[in-house]
mmCIF file of C-alpha atoms and ligand atoms in Angstrom:
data_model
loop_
_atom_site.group_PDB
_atom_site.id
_atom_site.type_symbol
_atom_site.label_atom_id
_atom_site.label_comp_id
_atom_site.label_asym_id
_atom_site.label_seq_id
_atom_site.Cartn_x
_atom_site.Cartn_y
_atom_site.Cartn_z
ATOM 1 C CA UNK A 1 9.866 6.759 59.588
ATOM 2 C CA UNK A 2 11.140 8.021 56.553
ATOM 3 C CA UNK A 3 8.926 7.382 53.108
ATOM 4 C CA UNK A 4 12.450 5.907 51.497
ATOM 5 C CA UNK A 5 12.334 3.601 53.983
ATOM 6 C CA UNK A 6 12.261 -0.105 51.534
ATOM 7 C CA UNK A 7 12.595 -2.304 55.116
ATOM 8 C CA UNK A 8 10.558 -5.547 54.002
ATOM 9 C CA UNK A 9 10.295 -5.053 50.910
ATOM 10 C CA UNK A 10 11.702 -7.767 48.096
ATOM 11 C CA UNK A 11 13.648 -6.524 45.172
ATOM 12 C CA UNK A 12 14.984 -8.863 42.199
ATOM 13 C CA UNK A 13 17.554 -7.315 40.084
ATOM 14 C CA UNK A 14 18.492 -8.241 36.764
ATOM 15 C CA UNK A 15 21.747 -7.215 34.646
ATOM 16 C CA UNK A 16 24.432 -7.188 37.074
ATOM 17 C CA UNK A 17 27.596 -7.933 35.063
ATOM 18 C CA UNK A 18 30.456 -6.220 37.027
ATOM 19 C CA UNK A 19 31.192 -3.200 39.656
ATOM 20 C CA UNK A 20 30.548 -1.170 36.784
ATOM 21 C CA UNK A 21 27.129 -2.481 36.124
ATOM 22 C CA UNK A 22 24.046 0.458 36.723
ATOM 23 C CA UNK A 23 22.595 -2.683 38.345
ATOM 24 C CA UNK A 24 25.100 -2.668 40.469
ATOM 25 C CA UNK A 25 24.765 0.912 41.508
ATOM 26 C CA UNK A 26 20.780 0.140 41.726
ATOM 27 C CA UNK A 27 21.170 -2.947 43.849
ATOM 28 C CA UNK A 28 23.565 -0.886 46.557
ATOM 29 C CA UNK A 29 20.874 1.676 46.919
ATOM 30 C CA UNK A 30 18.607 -0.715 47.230
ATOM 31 C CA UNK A 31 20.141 -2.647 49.730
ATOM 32 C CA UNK A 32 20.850 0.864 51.603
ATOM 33 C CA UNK A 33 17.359 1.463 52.039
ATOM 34 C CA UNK A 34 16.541 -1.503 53.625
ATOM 35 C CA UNK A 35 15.590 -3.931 50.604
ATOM 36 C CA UNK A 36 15.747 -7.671 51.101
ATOM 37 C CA UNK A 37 17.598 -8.896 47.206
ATOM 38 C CA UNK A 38 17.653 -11.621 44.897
ATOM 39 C CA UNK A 39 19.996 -11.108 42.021
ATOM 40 C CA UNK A 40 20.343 -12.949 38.653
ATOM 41 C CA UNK A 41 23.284 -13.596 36.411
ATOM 42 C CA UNK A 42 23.294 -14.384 32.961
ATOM 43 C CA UNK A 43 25.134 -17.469 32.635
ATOM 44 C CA UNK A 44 27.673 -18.222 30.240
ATOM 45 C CA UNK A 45 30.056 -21.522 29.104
ATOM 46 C CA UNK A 46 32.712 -20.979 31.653
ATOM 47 C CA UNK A 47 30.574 -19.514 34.523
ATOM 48 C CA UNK A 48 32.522 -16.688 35.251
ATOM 49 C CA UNK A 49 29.741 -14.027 34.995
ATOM 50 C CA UNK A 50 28.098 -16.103 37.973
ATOM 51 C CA UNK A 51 31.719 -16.314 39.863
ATOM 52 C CA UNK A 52 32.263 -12.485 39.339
ATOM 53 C CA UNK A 53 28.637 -11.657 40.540
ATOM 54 C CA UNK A 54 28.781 -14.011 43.336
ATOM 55 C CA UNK A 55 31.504 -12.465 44.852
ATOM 56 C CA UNK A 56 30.081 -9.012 44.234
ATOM 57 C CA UNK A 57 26.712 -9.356 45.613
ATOM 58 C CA UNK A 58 27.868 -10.993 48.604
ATOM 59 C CA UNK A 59 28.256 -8.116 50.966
ATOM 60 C CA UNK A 60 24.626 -7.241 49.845
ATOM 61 C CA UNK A 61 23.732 -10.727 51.908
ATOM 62 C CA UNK A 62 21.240 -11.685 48.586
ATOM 63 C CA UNK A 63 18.378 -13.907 49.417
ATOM 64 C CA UNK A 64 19.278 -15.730 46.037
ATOM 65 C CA UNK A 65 21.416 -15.647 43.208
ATOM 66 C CA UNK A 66 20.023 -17.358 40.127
ATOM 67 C CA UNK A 67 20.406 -17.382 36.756
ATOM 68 C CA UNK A 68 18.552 -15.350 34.112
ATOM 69 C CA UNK A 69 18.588 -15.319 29.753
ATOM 70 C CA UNK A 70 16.204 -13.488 28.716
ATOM 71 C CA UNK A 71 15.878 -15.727 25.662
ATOM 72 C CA UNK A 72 15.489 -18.746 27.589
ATOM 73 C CA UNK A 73 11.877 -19.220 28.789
ATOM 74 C CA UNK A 74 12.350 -22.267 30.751
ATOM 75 C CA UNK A 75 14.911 -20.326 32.693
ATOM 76 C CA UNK A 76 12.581 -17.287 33.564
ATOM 77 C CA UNK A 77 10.058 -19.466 34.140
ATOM 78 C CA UNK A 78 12.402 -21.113 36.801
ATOM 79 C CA UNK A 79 13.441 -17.427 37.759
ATOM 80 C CA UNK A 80 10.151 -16.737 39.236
ATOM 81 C CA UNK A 81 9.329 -19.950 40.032
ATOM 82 C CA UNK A 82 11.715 -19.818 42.960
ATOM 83 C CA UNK A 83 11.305 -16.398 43.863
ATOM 84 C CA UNK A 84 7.669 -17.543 44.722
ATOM 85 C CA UNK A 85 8.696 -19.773 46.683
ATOM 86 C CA UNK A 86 11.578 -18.210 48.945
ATOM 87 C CA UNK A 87 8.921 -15.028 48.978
ATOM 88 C CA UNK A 88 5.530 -15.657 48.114
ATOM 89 C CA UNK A 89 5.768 -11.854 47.138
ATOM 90 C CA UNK A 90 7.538 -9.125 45.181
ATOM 91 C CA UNK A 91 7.442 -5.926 45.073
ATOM 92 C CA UNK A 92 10.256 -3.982 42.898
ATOM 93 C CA UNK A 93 11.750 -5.501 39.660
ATOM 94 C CA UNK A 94 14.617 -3.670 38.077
ATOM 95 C CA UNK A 95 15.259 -4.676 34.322
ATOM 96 C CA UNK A 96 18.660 -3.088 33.590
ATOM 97 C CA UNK A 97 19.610 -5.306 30.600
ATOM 98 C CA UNK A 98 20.045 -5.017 26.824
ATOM 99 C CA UNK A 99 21.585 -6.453 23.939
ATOM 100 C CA UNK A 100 22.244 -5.824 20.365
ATOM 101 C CA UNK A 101 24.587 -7.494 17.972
ATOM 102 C CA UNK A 102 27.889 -4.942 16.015
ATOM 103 C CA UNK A 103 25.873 -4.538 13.179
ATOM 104 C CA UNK A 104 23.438 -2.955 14.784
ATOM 105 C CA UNK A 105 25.572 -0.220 16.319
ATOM 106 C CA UNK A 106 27.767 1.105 13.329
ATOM 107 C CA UNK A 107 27.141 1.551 9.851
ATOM 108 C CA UNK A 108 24.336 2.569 8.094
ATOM 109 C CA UNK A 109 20.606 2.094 9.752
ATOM 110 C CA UNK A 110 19.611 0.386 6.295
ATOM 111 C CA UNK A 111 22.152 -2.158 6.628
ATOM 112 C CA UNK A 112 20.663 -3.933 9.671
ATOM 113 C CA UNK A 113 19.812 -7.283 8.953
ATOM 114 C CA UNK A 114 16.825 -8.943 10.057
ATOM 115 C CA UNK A 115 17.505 -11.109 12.425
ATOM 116 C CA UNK A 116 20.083 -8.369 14.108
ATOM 117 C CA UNK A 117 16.677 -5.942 14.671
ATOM 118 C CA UNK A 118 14.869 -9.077 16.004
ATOM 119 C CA UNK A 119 17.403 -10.192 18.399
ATOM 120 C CA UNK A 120 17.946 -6.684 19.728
ATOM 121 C CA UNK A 121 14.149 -5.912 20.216
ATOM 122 C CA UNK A 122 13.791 -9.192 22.046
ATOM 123 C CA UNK A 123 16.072 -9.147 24.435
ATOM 124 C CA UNK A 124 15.881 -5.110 24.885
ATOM 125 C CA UNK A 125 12.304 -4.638 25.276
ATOM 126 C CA UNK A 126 10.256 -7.665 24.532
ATOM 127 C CA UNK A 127 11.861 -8.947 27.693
ATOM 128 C CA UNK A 128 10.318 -5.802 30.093
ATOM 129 C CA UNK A 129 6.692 -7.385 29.065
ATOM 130 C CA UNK A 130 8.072 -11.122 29.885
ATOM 131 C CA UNK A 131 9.361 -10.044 33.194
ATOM 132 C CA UNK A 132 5.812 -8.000 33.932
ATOM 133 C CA UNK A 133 4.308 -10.991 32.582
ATOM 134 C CA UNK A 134 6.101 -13.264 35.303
ATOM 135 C CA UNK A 135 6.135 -10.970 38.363
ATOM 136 C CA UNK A 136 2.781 -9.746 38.269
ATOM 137 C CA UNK A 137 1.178 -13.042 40.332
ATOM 138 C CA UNK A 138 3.740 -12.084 42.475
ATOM 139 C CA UNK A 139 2.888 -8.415 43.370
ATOM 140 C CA UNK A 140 0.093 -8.980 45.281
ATOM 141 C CA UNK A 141 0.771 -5.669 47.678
ATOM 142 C CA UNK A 142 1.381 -3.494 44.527
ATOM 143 C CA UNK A 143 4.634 -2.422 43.098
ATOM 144 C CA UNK A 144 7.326 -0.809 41.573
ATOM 145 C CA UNK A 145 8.895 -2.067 37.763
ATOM 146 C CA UNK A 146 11.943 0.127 36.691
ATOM 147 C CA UNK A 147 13.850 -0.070 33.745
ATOM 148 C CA UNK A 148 16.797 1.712 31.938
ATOM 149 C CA UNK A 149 16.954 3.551 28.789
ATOM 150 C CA UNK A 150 18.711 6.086 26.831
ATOM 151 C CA UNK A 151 18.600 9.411 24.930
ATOM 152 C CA UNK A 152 19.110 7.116 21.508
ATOM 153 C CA UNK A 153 15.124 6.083 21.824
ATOM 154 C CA UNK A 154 14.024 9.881 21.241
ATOM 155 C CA UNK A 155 16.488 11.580 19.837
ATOM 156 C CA UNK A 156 19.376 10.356 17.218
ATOM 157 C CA UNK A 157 22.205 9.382 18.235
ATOM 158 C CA UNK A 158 25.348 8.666 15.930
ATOM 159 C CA UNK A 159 25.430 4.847 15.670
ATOM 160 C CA UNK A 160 23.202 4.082 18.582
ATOM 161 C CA UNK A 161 21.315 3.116 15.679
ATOM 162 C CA UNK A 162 19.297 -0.553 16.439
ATOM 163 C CA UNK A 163 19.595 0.251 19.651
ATOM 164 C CA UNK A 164 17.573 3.178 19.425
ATOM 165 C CA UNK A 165 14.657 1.616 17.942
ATOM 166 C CA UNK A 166 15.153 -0.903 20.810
ATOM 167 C CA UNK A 167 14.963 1.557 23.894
ATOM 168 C CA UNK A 168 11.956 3.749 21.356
ATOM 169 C CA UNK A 169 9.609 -0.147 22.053
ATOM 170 C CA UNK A 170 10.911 -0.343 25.445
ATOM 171 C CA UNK A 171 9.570 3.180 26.447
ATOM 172 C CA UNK A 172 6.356 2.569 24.945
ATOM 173 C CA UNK A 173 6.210 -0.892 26.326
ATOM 174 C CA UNK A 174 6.219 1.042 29.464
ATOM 175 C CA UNK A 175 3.711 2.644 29.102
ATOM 176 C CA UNK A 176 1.568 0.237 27.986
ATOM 177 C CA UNK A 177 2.387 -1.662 31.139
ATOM 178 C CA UNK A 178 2.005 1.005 33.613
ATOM 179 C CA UNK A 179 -1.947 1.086 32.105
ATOM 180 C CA UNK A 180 -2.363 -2.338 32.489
ATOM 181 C CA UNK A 181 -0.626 -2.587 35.566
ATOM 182 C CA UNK A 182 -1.824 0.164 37.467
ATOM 183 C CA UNK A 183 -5.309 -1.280 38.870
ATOM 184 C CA UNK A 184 -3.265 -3.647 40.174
ATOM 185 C CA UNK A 185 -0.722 -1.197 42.018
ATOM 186 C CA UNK A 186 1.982 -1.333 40.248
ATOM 187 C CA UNK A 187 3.632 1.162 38.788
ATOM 188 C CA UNK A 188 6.126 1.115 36.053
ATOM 189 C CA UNK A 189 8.820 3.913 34.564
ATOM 190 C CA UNK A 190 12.090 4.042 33.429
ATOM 191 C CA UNK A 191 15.204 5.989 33.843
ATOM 192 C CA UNK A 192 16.926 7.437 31.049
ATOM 193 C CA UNK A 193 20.894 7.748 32.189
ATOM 194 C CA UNK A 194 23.092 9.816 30.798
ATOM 195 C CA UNK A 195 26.492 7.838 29.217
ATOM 196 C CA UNK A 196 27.964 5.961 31.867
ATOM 197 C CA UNK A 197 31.251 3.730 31.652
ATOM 198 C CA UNK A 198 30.417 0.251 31.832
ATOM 199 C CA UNK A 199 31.239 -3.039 29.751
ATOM 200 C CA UNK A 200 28.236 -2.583 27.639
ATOM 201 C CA UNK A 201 29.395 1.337 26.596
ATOM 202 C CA UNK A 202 32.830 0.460 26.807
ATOM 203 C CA UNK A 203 32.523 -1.887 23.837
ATOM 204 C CA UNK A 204 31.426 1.173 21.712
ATOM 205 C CA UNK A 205 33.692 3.061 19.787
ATOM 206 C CA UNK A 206 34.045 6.797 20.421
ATOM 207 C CA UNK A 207 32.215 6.489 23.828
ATOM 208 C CA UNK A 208 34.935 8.902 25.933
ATOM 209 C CA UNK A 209 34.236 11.058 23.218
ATOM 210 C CA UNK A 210 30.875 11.153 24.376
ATOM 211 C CA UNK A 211 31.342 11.439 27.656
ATOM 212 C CA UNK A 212 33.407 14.441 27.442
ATOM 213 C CA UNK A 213 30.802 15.975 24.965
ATOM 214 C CA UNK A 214 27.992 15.552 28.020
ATOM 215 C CA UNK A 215 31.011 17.238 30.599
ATOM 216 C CA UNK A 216 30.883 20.029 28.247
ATOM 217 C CA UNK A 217 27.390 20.630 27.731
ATOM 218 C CA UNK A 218 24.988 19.266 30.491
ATOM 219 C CA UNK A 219 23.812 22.101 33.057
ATOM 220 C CA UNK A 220 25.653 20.067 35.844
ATOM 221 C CA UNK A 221 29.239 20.126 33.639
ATOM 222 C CA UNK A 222 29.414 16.489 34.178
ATOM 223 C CA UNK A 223 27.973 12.886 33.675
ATOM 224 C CA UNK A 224 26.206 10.371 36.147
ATOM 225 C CA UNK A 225 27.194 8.223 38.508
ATOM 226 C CA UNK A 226 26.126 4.462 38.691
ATOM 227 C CA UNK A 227 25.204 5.564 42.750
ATOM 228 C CA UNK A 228 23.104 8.601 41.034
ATOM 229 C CA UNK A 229 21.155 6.459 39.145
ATOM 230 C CA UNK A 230 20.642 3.822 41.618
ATOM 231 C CA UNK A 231 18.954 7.146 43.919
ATOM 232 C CA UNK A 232 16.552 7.381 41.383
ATOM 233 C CA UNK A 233 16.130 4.341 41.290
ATOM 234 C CA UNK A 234 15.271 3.686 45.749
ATOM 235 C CA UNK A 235 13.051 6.662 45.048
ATOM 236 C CA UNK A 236 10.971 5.224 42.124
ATOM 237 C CA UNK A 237 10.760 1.827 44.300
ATOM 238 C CA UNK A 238 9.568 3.592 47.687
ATOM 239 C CA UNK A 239 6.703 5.345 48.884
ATOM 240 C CA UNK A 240 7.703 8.716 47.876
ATOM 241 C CA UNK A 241 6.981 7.725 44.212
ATOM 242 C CA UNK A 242 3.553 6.167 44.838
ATOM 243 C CA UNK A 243 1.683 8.503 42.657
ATOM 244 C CA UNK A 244 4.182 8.632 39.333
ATOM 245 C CA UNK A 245 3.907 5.782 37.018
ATOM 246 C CA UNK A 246 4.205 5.267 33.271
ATOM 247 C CA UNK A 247 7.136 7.956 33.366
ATOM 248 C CA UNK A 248 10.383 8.325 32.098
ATOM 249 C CA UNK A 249 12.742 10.082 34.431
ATOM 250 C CA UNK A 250 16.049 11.392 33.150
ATOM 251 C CA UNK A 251 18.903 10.909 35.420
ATOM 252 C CA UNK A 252 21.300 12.759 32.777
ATOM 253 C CA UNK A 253 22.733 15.865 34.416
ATOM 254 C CA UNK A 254 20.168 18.184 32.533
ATOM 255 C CA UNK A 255 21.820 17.241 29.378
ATOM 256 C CA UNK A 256 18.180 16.279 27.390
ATOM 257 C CA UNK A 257 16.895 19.814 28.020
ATOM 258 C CA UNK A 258 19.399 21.128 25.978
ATOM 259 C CA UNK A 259 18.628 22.349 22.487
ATOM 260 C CA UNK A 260 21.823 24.088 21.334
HETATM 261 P P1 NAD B 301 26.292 -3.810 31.605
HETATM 262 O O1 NAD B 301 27.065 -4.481 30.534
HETATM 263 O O2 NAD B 301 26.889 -3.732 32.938
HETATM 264 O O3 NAD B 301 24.826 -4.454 31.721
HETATM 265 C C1 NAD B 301 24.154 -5.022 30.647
HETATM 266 C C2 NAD B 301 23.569 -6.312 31.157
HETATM 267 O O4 NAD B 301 22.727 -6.908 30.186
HETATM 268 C C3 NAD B 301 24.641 -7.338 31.540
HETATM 269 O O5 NAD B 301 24.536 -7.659 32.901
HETATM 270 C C4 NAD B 301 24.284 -8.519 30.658
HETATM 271 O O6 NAD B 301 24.492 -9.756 31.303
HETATM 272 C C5 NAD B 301 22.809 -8.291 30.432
HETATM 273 N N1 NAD B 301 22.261 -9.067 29.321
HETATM 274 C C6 NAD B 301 22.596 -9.021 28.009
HETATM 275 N N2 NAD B 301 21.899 -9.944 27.322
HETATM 276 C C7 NAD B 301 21.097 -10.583 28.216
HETATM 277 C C8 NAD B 301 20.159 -11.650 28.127
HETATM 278 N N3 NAD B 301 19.898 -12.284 26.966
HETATM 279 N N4 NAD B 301 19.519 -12.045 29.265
HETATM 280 C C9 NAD B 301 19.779 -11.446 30.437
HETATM 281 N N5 NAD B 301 20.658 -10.443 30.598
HETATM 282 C C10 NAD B 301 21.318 -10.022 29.494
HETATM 283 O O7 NAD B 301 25.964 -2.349 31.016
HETATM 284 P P2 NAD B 301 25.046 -1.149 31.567
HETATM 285 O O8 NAD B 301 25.531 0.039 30.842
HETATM 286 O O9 NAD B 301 24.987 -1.156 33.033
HETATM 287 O O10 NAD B 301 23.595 -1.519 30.964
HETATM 288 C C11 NAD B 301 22.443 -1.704 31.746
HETATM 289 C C12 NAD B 301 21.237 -0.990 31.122
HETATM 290 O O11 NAD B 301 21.449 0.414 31.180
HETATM 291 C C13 NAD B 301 20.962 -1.314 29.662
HETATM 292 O O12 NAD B 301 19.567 -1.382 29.448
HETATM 293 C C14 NAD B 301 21.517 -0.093 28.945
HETATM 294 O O13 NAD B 301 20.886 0.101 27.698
HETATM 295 C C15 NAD B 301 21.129 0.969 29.945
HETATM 296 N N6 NAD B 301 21.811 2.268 29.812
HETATM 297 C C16 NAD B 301 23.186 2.328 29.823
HETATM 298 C C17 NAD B 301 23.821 3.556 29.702
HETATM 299 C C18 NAD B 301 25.312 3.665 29.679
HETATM 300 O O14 NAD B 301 25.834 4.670 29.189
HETATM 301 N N7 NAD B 301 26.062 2.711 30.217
HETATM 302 C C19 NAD B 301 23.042 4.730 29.587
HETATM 303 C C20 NAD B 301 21.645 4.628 29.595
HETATM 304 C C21 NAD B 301 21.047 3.390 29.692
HETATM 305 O O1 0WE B 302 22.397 1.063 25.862
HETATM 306 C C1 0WE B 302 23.582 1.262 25.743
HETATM 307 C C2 0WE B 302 24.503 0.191 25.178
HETATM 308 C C3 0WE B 302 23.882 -1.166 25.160
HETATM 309 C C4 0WE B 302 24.628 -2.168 24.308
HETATM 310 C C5 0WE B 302 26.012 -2.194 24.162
HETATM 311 C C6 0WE B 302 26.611 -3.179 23.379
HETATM 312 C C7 0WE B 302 28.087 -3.221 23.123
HETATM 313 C C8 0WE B 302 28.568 -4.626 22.818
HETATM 314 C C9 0WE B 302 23.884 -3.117 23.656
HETATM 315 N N1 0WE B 302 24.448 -4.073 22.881
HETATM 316 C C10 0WE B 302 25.790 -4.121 22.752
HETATM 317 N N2 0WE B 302 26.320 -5.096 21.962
HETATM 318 C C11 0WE B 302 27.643 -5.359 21.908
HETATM 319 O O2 0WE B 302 28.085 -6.234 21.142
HETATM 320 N N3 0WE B 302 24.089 2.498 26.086
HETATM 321 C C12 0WE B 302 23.162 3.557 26.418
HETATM 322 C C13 0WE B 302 25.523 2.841 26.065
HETATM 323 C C14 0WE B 302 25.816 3.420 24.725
HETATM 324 O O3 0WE B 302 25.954 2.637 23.642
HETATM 325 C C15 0WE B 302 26.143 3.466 22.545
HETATM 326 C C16 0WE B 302 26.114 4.799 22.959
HETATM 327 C C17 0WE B 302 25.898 4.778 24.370
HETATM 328 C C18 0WE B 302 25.772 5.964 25.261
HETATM 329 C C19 0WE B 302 26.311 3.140 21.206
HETATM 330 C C20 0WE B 302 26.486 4.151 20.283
HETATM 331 C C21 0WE B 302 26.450 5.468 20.679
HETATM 332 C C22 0WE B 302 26.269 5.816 22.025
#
């Protein structure tokens, strides 16, 4: 049997939105590999990110579909409270989710107000240690945490801005994590993706622009897919990764290693 085999094991997925979601792409892979799913939603007035996921998920055949703010405790409390008891058990988490207000992603660093930097870091990377927080009762055979971040948390970026600072805490909240966790076996990195069209980048000005700067420069000529991404991700979650934790993997087409 193959080492990316995930046959039995439970994965809950957070931060589908749409087909353009990286969750999305993760959750496919997932599913490919033989992972049993539970997805959540982040609910909204009208309910149509639950409609649109619903109907998304469903050839995935998800073992539950829940919702999931971040910013609501009662909710994640909830979350997990139900995955206990449909599973008894988890064993890979992806957090694929962020959040920062306008301000925070044009203009000038200095202007960022308060409460703008708090939100951001809250629901960007305060929310990794929340979910760890959560699912560790529930990874009793070990484990596999994976989130996504970006470039912007090393290296400036031109109005990634509050953003930045957000994905710098998540990284280190990583690895914090992956200490604490580790006795415990379970292991915890992140991929770093490379600009990918979805509805959070498409809501950023001058993202194409990007893109085509990354097609110009990367080794590979070209971006990432949401399908690459969600390889790295089956690999992180299996087997194959058991001895790599507290890393952050880039899944960028080379394009970090460049210097000029
Ligand atoms: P997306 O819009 O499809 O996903 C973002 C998700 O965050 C949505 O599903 C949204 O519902 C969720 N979210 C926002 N606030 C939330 C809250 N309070 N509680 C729960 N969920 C909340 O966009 P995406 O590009 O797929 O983003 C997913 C992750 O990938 C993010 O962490 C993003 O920073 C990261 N990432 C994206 C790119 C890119 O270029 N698209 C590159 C590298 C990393
Ligand atoms: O992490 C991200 C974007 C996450 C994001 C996007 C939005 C847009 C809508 C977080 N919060 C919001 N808030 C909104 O109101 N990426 C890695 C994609 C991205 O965003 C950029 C980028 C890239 C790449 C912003 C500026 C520069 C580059």
């Amino acid at each position: 049997m193959a080492l990316l085999d995930l046959t039995g094991k439970k994965a809950l997925v957070t931060g589908i939105a749409n087909n353009r979601s990286i969750a999305w792409g993760i959750a496919q892979q997932l599913h490919q590999a033989g992972a049993e799913l539970a997805v959540t939603f982040l609910p909204d007035e009208k309910g149509r990110f639950e409609k649109k996921v619903r109907e998304l998920v469903e050839p995935l055949n998800p073992s539950l579909i829940l919702p999931c703010d971040v910013q609501n405790d009662e909710q994640m409390e909830d979350l997990f409270q139900t995955v206990g008891a449909q599973w008894g058990q988890l064993d890979i988490l992806i957090h694929c989710l962020a959040f920062a207000d306008k301000e925070g992603l044009t203009g000038d660093f200095s202007d960022i107000p308060r409460e703008s930097y708090g939100k951001a870091l809250e629901i960007s990377a305060y929310s990794l240690g929340h979910l760890a927080r959560l699912a560790k009762p529930l990874m009793t055979q070990g484990g596999s945490l994976i989130t996504l971040s970006y470039l912007g948390g090393v290296k400036v970026i031109p109005n990634y801005n509050l953003m930045g600072v957000a994905k710098a805490a998540l990284e280190m909240t990583v690895r914090y994590l992956a200490a604490e966790l580790g006795p415990q076996g379970v292991r915890v990195n992140a991929i770093s993706a490379g600009p990918i069209r979805t509805l959070a980048s498409s809501a950023v000005g001058g993202i194409l622009d990007m893109i085509h700067h990354v097609e110009a420069t990367a080794p590979l000529r070209r971006t990432v897919t949401q399908t690459e991404v969600g390889n790295a991700a089956a690999f992180l979650a299996s087997d194959l990764a058991s001895g790599v934790t507290g890393q952050i993997l880039y899944v960028d087409a080379g394009y970090e290693i460049m210097g000029m």
